[in-house]
Coordinates of C-alpha atoms in Angstrom, one line a residue:
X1 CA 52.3 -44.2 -108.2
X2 CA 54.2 -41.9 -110.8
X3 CA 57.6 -42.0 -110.5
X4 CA 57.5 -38.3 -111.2
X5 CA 56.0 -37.1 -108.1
X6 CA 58.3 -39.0 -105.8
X7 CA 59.9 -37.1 -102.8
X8 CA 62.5 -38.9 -102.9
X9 CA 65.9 -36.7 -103.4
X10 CA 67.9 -37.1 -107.2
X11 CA 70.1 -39.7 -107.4
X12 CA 73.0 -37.0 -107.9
X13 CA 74.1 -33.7 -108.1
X14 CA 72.3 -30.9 -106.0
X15 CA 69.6 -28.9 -107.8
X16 CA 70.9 -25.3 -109.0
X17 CA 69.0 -21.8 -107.5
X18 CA 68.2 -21.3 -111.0
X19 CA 66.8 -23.8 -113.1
X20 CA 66.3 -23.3 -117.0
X21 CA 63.2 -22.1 -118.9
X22 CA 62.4 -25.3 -120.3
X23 CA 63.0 -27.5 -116.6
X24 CA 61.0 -24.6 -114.9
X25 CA 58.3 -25.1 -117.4
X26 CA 58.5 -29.2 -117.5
X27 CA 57.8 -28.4 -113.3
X28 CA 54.9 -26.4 -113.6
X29 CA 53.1 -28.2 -116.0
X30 CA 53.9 -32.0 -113.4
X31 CA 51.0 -30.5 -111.2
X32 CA 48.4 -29.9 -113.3
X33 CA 49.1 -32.9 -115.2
X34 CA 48.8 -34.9 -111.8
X35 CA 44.9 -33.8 -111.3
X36 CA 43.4 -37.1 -112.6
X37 CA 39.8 -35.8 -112.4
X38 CA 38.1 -32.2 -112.3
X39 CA 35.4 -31.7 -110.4
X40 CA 32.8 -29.1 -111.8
X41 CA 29.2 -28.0 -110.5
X42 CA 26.1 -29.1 -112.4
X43 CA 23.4 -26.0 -112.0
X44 CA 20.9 -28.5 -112.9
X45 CA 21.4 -30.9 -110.4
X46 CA 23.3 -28.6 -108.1
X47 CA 25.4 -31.4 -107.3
X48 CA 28.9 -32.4 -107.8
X49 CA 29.8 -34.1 -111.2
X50 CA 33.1 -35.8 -112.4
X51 CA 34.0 -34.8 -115.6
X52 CA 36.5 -36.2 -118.1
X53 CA 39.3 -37.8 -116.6
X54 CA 42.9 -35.9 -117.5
X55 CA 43.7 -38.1 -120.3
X56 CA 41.1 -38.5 -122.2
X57 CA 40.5 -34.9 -122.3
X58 CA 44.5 -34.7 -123.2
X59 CA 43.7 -37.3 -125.8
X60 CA 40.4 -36.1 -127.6
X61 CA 42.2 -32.2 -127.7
X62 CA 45.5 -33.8 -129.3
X63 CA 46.0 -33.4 -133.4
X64 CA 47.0 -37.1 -134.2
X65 CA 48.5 -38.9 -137.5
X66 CA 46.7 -40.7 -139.8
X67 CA 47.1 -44.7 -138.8
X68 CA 50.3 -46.2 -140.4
X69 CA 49.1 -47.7 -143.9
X70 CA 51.6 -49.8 -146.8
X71 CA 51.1 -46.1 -148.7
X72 CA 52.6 -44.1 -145.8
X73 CA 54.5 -47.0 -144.0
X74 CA 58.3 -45.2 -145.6
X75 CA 57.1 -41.8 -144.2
X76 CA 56.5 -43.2 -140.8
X77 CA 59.7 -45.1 -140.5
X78 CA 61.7 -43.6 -137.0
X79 CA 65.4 -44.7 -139.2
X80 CA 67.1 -44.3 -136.4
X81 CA 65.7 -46.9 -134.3
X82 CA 65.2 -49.1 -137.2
X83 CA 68.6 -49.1 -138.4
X84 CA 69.3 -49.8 -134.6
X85 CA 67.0 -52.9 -134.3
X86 CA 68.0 -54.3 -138.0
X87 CA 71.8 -54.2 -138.7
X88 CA 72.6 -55.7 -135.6
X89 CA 70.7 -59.0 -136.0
X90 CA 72.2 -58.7 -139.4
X91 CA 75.5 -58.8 -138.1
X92 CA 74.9 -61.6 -136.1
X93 CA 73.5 -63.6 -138.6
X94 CA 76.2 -63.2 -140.9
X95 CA 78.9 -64.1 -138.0
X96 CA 77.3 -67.3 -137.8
X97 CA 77.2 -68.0 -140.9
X98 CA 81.0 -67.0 -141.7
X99 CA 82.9 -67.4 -138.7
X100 CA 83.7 -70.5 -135.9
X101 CA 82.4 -69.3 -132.0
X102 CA 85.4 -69.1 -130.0
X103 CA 84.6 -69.5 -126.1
X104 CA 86.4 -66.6 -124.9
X105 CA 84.2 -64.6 -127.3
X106 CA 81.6 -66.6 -126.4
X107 CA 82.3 -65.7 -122.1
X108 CA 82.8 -62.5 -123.0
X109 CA 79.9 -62.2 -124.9
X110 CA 78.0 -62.9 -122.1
X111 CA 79.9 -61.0 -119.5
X112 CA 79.5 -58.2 -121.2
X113 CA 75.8 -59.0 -121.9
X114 CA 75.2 -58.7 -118.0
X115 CA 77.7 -55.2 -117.8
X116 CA 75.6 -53.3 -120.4
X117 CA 72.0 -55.1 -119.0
X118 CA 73.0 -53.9 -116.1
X119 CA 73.5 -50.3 -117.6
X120 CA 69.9 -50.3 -118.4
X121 CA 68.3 -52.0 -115.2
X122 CA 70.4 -50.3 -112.6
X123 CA 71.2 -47.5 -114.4
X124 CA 68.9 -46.0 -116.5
X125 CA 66.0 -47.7 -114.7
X126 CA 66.2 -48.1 -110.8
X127 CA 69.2 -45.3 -110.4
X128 CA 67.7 -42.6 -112.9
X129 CA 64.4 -43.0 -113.9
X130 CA 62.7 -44.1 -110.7
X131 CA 65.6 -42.8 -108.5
X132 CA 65.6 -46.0 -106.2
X133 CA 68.7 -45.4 -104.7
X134 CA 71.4 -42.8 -104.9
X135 CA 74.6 -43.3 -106.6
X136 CA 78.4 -42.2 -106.1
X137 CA 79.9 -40.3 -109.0
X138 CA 81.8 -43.2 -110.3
X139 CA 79.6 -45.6 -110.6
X140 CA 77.1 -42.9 -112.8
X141 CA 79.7 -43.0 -115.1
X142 CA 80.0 -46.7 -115.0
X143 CA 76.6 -47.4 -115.7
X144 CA 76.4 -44.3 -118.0
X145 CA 79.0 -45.9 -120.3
X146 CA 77.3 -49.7 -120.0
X147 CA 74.1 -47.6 -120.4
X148 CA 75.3 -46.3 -123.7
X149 CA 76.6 -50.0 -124.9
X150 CA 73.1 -51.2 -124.9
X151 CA 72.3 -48.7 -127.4
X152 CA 68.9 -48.0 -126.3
X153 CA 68.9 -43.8 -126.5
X154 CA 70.1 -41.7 -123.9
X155 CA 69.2 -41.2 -120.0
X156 CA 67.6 -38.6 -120.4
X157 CA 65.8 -39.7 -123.4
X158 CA 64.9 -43.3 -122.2
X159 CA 63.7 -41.9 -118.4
X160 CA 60.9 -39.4 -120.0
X161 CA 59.4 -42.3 -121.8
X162 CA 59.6 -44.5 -118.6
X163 CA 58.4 -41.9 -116.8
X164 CA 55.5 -41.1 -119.0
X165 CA 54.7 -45.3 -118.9
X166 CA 54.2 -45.3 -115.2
X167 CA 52.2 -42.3 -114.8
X168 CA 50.2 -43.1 -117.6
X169 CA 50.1 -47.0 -117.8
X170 CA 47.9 -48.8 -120.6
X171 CA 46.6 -45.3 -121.7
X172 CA 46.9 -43.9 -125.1
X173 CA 49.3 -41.3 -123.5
X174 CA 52.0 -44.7 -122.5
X175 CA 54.8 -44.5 -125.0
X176 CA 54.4 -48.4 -125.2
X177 CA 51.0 -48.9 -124.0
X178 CA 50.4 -53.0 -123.5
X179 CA 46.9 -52.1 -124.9
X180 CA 48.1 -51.6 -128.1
X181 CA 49.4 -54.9 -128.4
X182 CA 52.3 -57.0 -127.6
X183 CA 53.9 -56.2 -130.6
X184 CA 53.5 -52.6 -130.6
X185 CA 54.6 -53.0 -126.7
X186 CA 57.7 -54.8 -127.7
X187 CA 59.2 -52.9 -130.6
X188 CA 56.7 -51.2 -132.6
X189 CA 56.6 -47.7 -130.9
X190 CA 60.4 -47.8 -131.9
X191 CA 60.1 -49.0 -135.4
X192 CA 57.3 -46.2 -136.6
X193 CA 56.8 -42.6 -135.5
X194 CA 53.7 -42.4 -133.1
X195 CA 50.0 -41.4 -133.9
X196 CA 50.3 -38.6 -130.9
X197 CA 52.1 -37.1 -128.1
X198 CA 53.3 -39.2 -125.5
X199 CA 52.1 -38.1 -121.3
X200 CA 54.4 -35.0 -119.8
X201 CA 57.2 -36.3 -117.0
X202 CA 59.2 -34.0 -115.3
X203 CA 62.7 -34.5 -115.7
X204 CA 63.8 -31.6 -114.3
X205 CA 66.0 -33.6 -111.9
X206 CA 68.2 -35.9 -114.5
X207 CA 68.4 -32.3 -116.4
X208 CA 70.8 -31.0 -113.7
X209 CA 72.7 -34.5 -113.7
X210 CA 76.2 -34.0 -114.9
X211 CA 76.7 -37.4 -115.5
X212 CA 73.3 -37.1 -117.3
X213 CA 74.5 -34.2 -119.1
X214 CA 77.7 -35.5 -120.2
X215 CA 76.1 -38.6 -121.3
X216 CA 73.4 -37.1 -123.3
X217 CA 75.6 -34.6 -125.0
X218 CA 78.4 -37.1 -126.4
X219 CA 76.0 -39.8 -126.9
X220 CA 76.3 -41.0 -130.3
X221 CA 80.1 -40.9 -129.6
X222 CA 79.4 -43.0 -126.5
X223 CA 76.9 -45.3 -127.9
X224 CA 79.3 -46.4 -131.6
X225 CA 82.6 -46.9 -128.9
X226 CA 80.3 -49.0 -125.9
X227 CA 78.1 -50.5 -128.8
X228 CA 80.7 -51.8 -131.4
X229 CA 84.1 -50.5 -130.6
X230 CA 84.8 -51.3 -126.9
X231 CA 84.1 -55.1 -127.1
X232 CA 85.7 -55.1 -130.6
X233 CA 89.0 -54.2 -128.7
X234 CA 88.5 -56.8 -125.6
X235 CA 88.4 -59.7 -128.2
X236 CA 90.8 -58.4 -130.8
X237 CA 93.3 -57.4 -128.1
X238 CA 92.9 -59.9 -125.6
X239 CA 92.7 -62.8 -128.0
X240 CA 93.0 -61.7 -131.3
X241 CA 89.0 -62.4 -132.5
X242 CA 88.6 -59.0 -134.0
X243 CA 85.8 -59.9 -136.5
X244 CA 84.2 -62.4 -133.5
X245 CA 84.3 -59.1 -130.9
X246 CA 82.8 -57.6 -133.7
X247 CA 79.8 -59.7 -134.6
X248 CA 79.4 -61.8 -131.4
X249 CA 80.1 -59.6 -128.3
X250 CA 79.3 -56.8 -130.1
X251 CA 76.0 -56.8 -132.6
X252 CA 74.8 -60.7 -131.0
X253 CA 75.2 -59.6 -127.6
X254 CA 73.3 -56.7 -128.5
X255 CA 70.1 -57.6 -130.2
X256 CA 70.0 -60.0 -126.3
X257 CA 70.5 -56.5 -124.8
X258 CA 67.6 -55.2 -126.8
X259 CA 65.3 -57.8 -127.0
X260 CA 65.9 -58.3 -122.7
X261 CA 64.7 -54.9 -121.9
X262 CA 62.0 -54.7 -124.7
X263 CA 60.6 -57.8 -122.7
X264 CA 59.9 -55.4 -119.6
X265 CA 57.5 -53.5 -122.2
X266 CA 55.7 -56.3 -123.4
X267 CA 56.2 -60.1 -121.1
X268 CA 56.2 -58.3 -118.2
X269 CA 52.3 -56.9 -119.3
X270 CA 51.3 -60.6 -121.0
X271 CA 53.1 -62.9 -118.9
X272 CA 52.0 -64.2 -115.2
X273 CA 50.1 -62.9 -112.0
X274 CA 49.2 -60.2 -110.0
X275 CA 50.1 -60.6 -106.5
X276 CA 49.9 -56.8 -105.5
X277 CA 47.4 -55.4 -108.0
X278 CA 45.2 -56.2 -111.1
X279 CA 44.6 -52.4 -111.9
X280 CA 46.6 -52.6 -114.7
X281 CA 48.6 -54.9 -116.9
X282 CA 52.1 -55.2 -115.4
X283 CA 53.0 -58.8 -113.9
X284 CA 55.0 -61.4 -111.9
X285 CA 56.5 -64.1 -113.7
X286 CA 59.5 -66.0 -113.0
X287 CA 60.5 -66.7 -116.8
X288 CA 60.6 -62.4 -117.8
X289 CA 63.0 -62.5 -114.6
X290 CA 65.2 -64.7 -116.5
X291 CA 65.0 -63.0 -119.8
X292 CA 65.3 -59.3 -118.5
X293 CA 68.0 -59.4 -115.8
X294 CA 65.3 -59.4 -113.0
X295 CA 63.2 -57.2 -114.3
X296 CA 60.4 -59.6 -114.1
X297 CA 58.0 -58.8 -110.8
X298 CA 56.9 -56.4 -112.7
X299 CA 53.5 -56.2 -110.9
X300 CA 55.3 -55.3 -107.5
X301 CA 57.6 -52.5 -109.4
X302 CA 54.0 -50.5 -110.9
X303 CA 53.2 -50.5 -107.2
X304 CA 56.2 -49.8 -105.9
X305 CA 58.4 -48.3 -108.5
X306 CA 60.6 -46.4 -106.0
X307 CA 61.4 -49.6 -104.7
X308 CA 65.5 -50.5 -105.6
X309 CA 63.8 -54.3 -105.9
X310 CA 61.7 -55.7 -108.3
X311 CA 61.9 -59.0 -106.2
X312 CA 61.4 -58.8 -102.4
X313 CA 61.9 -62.6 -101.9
X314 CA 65.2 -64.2 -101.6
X315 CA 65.0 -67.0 -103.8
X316 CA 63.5 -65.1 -106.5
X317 CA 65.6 -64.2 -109.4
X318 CA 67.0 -60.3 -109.4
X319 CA 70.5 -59.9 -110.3
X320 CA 70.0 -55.9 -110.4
X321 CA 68.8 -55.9 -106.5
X322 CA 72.0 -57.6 -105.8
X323 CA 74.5 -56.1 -107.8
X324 CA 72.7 -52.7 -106.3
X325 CA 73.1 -54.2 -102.4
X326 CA 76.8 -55.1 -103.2
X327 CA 78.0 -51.9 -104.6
X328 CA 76.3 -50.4 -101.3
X329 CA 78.3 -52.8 -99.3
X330 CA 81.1 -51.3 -100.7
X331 CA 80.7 -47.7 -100.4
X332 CA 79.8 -46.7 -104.0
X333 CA 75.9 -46.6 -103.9
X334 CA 73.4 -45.7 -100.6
X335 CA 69.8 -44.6 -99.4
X336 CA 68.8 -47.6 -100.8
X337 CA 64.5 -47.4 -100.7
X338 CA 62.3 -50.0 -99.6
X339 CA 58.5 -49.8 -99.6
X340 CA 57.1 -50.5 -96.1
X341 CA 56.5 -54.1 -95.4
X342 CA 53.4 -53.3 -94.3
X343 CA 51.6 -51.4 -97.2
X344 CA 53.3 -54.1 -99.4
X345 CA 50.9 -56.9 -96.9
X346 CA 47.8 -54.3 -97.9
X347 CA 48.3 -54.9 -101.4
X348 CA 49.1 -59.0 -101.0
X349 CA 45.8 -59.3 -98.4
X350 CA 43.4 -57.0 -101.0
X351 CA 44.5 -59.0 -103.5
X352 CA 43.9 -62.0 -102.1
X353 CA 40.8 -61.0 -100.4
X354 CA 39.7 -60.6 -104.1
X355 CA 40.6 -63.8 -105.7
X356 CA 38.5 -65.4 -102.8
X357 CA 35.6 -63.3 -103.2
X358 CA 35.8 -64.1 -106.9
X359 CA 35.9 -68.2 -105.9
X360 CA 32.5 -67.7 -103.8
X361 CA 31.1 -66.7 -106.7
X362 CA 31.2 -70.7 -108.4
X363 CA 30.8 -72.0 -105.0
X364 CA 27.3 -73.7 -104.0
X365 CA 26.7 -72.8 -100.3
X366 CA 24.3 -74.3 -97.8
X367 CA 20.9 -73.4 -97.1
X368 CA 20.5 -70.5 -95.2
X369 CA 18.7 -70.9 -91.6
X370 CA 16.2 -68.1 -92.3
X371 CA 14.9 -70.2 -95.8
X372 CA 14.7 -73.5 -93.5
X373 CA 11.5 -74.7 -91.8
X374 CA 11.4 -75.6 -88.0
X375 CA 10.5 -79.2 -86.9
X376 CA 9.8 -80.2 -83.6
X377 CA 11.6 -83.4 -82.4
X378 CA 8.1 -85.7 -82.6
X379 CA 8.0 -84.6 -86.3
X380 CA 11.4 -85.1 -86.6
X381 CA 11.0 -88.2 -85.8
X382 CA 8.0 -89.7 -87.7
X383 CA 9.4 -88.1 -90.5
X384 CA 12.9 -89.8 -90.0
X385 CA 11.0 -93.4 -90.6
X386 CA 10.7 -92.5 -93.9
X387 CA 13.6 -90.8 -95.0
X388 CA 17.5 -91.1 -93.3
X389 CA 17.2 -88.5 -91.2
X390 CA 19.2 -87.4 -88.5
X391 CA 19.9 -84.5 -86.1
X392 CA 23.5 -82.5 -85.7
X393 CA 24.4 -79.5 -84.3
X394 CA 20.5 -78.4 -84.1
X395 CA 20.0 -78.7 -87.9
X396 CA 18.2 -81.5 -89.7
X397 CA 19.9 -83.2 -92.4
X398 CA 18.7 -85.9 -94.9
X399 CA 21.5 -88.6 -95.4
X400 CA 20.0 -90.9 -97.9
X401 CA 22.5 -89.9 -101.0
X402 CA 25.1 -90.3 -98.8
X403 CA 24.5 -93.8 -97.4
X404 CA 26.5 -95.7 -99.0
X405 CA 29.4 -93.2 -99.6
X406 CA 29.8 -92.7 -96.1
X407 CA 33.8 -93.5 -95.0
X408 CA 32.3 -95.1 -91.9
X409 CA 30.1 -97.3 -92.7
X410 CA 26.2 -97.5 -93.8
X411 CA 25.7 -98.9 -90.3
X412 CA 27.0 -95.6 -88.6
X413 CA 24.6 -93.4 -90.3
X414 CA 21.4 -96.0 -90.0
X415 CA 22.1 -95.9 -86.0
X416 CA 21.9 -92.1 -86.2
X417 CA 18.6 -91.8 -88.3
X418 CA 15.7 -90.1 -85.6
X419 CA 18.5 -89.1 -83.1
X420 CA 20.0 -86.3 -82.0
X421 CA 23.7 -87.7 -83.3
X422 CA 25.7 -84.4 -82.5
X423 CA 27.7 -86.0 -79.7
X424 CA 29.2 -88.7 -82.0
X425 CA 29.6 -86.5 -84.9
X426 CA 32.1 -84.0 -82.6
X427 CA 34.0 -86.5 -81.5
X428 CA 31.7 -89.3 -79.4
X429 CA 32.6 -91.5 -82.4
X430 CA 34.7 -89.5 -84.6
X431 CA 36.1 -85.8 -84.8
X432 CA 34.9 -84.8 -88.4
X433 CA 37.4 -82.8 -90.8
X434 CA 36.4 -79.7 -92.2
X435 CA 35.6 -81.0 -95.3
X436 CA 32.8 -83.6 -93.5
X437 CA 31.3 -80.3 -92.0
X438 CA 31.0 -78.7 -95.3
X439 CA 29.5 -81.9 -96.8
X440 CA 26.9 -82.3 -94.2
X441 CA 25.7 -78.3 -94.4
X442 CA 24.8 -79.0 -97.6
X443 CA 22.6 -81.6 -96.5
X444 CA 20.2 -79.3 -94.7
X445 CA 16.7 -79.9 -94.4
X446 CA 15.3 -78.4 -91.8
X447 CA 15.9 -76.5 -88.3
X448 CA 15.3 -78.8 -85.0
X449 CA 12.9 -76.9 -82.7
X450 CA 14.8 -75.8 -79.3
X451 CA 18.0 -76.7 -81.1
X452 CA 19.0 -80.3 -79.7
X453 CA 17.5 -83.5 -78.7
X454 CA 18.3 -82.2 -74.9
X455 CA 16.2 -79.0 -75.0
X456 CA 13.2 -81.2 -76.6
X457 CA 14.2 -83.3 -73.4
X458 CA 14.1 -79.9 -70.9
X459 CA 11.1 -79.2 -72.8
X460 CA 9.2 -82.3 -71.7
X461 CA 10.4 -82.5 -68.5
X462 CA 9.7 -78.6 -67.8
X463 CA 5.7 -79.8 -69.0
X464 CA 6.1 -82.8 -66.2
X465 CA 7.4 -81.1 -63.6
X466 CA 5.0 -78.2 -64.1
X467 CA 1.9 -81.0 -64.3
X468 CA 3.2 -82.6 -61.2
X469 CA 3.0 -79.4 -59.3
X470 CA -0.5 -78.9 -60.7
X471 CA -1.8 -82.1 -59.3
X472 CA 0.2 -81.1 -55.8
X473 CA -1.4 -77.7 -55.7
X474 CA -4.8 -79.3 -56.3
X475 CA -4.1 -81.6 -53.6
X476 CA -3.2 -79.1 -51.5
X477 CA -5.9 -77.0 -52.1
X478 CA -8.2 -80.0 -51.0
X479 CA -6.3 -80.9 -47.9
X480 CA -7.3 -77.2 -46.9
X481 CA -11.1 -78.2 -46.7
X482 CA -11.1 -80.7 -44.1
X483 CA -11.4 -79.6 -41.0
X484 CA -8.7 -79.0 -38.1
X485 CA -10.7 -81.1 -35.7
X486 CA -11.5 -84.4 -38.3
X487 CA -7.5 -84.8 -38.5
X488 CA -6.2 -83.6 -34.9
X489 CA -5.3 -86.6 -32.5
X490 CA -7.8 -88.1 -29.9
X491 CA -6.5 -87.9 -26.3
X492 CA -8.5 -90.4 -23.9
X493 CA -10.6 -89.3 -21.7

């Protein structure tokens, strides 16, 4: 589902009577971009044909760039991002190398690790780009500012893209298609300028977002104070480690920050199972929980991305669900979505319904009935003097590979060979498991005429009875020649 085309109401401010040219246009163009498939009429055939899906026709009418080479590699540099992603790590590096970890730098490090993850995952993810839950005016700003510190673009910017990745997942029109690579996924699309247009997302709603607004307006201010200066002050003035706020809880913590969310973009598509849907490339793993701030069940959020969880289970790891169901609790977030438990089941039961399928595949199965010849019981039994057979359940089975394997004993099965052994298989002697049924279907050889010993019984005693009343009504019909007077009694005279 595309996050786009949600019904859901924004996250903030109320929508103006008149929007602008460009968010009027961005709406108009959602629709049509929505119709996966056109449906045209062939005059040949006069019937309905399916022509080219929506992005591939977007694709194959889009001018792209030449692919990146070593002769063009400076002129496709995006130096923003890449002076982003490299000075950092830079800084880092050279802390550890010059300077001594002290814990509090260290804690606070990490604290604010979590504050500016959090920024991205409940912020610019769950609050704004998927619009999850809705959000009181303070803590926008909060996570607007924590937002910033991560240093990952703006709202506004980083929703369009995400956006643009749901609606068009693993398709050439995904800003960080999975398809292109794990690398690519993970920080390529940042480090070069891309071959062509990304897919349209309306945005319309974070474009009437003053907190959105304000953000995206004073943004490189924001992003240098939250970024660098901010937890250059915490250190310097809490504990006098200016250059350690500097390197550590400033440029360390933040190629974490970085490197945590570029993991939703390319773990969570490598990385684990899918539990809800194999459509696509997005999965569950327990491990990209840890590493994105529980961000990992990733294949429930494609299928649910309007969901405020990205875990639904209790003991699984998501920090963001919580810290979203706490600041509800206390009055600064609410409407708080949850999918329906039951379309949720739908996708668990398909799923499994198909993994099972696909086991049947590499499973032998028994013999059907309909490719199995019928045997009467005398046949049965001559035949059973030369080979182990015996009789269960109305189905003839041949034993002799399973003599001496059987738990029971050989003696159990030699007993049975030329009967009808049904009675002690279901319990007369032992209650078999499911696994002794499945064993013994495969040991089909035949189908036993009249389906048990006792109908071959009712049989033959059907044929007696009926030759017994033959033999009467012939006698009868003899005792109906003699005459009255040769058998009426003789009175004296």
């Amino acid at each position: 589902m595309s996050a786009s085309t949600a019904t859901a109401p924004p996250a903030t401010a109320p929508a103006v009577a008149n929007p602008t040219p460009a968010a009027a246009s961005a709406a108009a163009a959602a629709p049509a971009a929505t119709k996966d498939k056109a449906e045209t009429i062939d005059p040949e055939s006069e019937h309905f044909v399916v022509s080219q899906n929506y992005v591939t026709r977007t694709v194959e009418n889009m001018t792209m760039l030449p692919p990146v080479t070593w002769s063009n590699l400076l002129q496709n540099i995006q130096w923003i991002s890449f002076t982003a992603l490299t000075v950092p790590p830079a800084m880092a590096i050279y802390g550890l190398c010059t300077l001594e970890l002290q814990r509090k730098t260290v804690i606070w490090a990490i604290v604010y690790y979590f504050m500016t993850g959090l920024g991205i995952t409940a912020g610019y993810h769950r609050l704004w780009a998927h619009r999850a839950y809705n959000a009181s005016a303070p803590l926008q700003y909060f996570l607007a500012l924590c937002g910033a510190g991560s240093v990952q673009g703006s709202i506004k910017w980083w929703s369009r893209g995400h956006r643009a990745h749901h609606r068009y997942t693993d398709t050439k029109l995904d800003p960080y298609s999975a398809h292109e690579g794990f690398w690519w996924a993970h920080v390529g699309w940042m480090l070069v300028k891309p071959r062509g247009k990304i897919g349209v997302a309306d945005i319309s709603d974070l474009s009437r977002n003053p907190v959105v607004k304000w953000q995206h307006n004073n943004y490189v201010m924001l992003m240098v104070l939250m970024g660098l200066v901010f937890p250059t002050l915490v250190a310097g003035l809490g504990w006098g480690d200016w250059k350690g706020g500097l390197l550590f809880a400033g440029a360390a913590r933040l190629v974490f920050v970085h490197h945590s969310t570029f993991c939703v973009n390319s773990l969570a598509h490598w990385l684990g199972e899918t539990p809800f849907d194999n459509k696509h490339t997005p999965k569950d793993h327990f491990i990209t929980a840890l590493v994105t701030v529980g961000e990992g069940y990733h294949n429930f959020h494609h299928q649910f991305p309007m969901d405020f969880r990205n875990a639904i289970k209790w003991y699984q790891y998501d920090p963001t669900k919580w810290f979203i169901w706490t600041m509800s609790n206390v009055g600064l977030a609410s409407h708080l979505k949850k999918f329906p438990d039951n379309e949720i089941k739908k996708g668990q039961y398909t799923m499994k319904l198909q993994m099972l399928q696909e086991q049947s595949g590499s499973i032998q199965w028994p013999k059907h009935s309909n490719d199995l010849p019928v045997i009467s019981w005398e046949d049965f039994q001559a035949e059973a003097k030369e080979r182990s057979l015996v009789a269960i359940h109305g189905f003839i089975h041949d034993c002799s590979s399973f003599l001496e394997d059987h738990p029971g004993g050989i003696h159990l099965i030699k007993k049975a060979i030329g009967t009808d052994a049904t009675t002690a298989f279901f319990g007369g002697v032992y209650d078999h498991s499911n696994a002794a049924h499945n064993l013994l279907a495969m040991m089909r050889v035949g189908i036993l005429d009249g389906g048990m010993e006792v109908e071959s019984l009712k049989l033959e005693n059907l044929q007696r009875s009926m030759s017994v009343s033959s033999m009467e009504s012939d006698a009868a019909s003899s005792a109906s020649s003699v005459s009255v007077s040769s058998i009426s009694p003789r009175w004296p005279h």
